[in-house]
Amino acid sequence: MAELASLVQRLEVAVTRLESVSGPGGSSGESAAVSVYVEAFDEIVQGSVAQYISLSQKIGGDVQKHADMMKQGFSNQRQLLLKASTSQKPSDAVFTTLLQPISKVIQQVQSFREQNRTSPLFNHLSAVSESVPALGWVAMAPKPGPYVKDMQDAAMFYTNRVLKDYKDKDKVHVDWVKAYVSIWTDLQSYIKQHHTTGLSWSKSGPVASASAAPPAPAGGCPPPPPPGPPPPMDVGEASDGGAADNRNALFASINKGADITKGLKHVSDAQKTHKNPGLRGQAPVRAGPKPFSSPRHPPVLELDGKKWKVENQEGAENLVISETELKQVVYAFQCSRSTLHVKGKLNSITLDNCKKMGLVFDHVVGIVEIINCKDVKIQVMGKVPTISINKTDGCHVYLSGESLGCEIISAKSSEMNVLVPQKDGEFTEHAVPEQFKTVWDGSKLVTTVTEIV
């Protein structure tokens, strides 16, 4: 079924391309020239995109639903490229309207991930959600290629987790990662060749409009002539109307000179607020629009299957999870100014998008992950083999005597410190390196830590 779906996908793209270049009089040489990059985009859709969709259908579930959304996103982008290949660049307002179908898909993909945080395929959804803004490269002049590369790097953390989870279990998921990553790699090469400094618009043809109807092919009928000029205005009739009287009254007022201010109302000292502070509280307050604030979700602390969910906690200093089992995991999301104490021994703990968060735990047999956090403090009371810090600014890790052999893996993070206990009970602070030097030794790259001067 997956191979049949891939074949249908390729046929749909081929038919759409033939319809776009065909017309009553055929396509001219100029039309074929400007549609070269549309054909190159079709190769990406028929190649890595079709393979990604086919593998997503094999995996099924939420991954397949996500892939259907991405399929629509690439279809919308192709329509924009087709319009750009036959039309001149429009105004910014019209261009924004043309981008709306792509923007809606991006929002839909990201919302689907947020609504399915408990999905067993959450890492797959996160990889797509983090990188789908790359479809907005069409609006990222003058460097669309580096923008796509940044979005691809944003997904790398989650694609690596998928590879780690399924490397020795299911090859379909491994192939899914390779196919998905190759989409953005192919797109970067495509942009470098056809849209180096931004979306390329046609030098001829009509100016692009926000209407759904595509422009007529170059070989078709000529466009209708533009409407004639408006009829000349009857100056004599306008001068006899009220507009002339108003204009004369205005000039008459200006000619009064200093006498023009005699009609103004005099404000006495008793009515001036800067001389009478008591009047300031009586002044009417003009109601303006309220600043935008995102809705606050209710706090959550519950066990869902084998996952302890700790979400949207704010100012909670005494969060405790005591009844734990070895197969359970803890996932804390969007908590701030709170402290979580996890007792017993469990599989793993994850802090995601937390600020000024404190975590104290006894034993973890898997990994403790800190992702997209700011100013967090971690204290190990027992043992933990691995602590991962990713995209985090400000992280203090207090180790115990039993956990001195743990591995600390960091990426795209800053202000990381590890505090090691001494015999007298005090802690010695050690900074995790953030600056490195890489040189070519003739056969490979050699990277060493560089001390900040």
C-alpha angles and dihedrals in degrees: 000000000000092000090048091050090050091051092049089050092054092047092051091053092047093050092048091051093050091049091050095055098038125086144149092286100029124248122301126225091258092054091051091049096053092047095057093100091049089058090048089052089051088058089059091048092049092044124037096005093052090047091050091050092047093052091045089056089053091053091043127179119071092350091060092048089051091049091053089056091049090050089057090047093056090045090054091048091052090054089054092049090049091052092047091051092058102030140059121247112279130212120289091256093054091043090054089054091050089053094054097090090055092045091052091054091050090052091046093052093048094045091051090057093050091050093052104047090136092056115123086226094054093127090056091050092047093051091055095040094052094050104034092091084075086083085073092070089108088075097041104092133193096020110029094148097060089046091059089048091054091052091048090052090051089061094047095086092059096039088054089053091052090051090049093050098045105027094107098022113052125009092197091071091048091051088046091059092048092049094047095047090048089059092067093039090054091045091055091053090047092052092047090055102040110016106027097155100022143310110332114230127195117267090217138032128064123321110266116259133196093244118117094232112097119230117268115264118260092248095053132086118312116257118262116269117265118261118270123260118279117265115271115266117250101240093185093054092048092049090055093053134081093275092071092048092052091049092051090049090052093053090046091056092049091051090061089081113190091000090071090083094057090089093060120104116247116236113211124214090254089063097049113104095206089060095039112044090184090070094058095078090052095059113110114253114227112225112227132180115294116244115260115261126177115239114262114234120219117265116261131203110162145122112250108186104303095341126091106212117206108176140162094000113161125184093352106145100173107051108151132181108188108155101072135155132201094252095050127101132201121221118186115188132184097348123153136190090000138124124218123195116194115192129197128016124310142157106258146337127214129191111195125183095344127152128205089354127162122206126188120178139166110214134355120182095192126030141315111218127196112192130176093345135144128210101351130162124208124192122190114205096177132005135325126168100205139020117190121197117189131171091349130140113204119011128168117191118195110198127202127221090259095051100052090110096058121122118238114203118188135180133173091355137124141196094033120163132179118205115206121199120239130208092262091056095254123123127236114211121223124182120227110233117256101173124069140178122217124193135173111241095190098272107035145003116273118200123195134174115264120208114230109244 
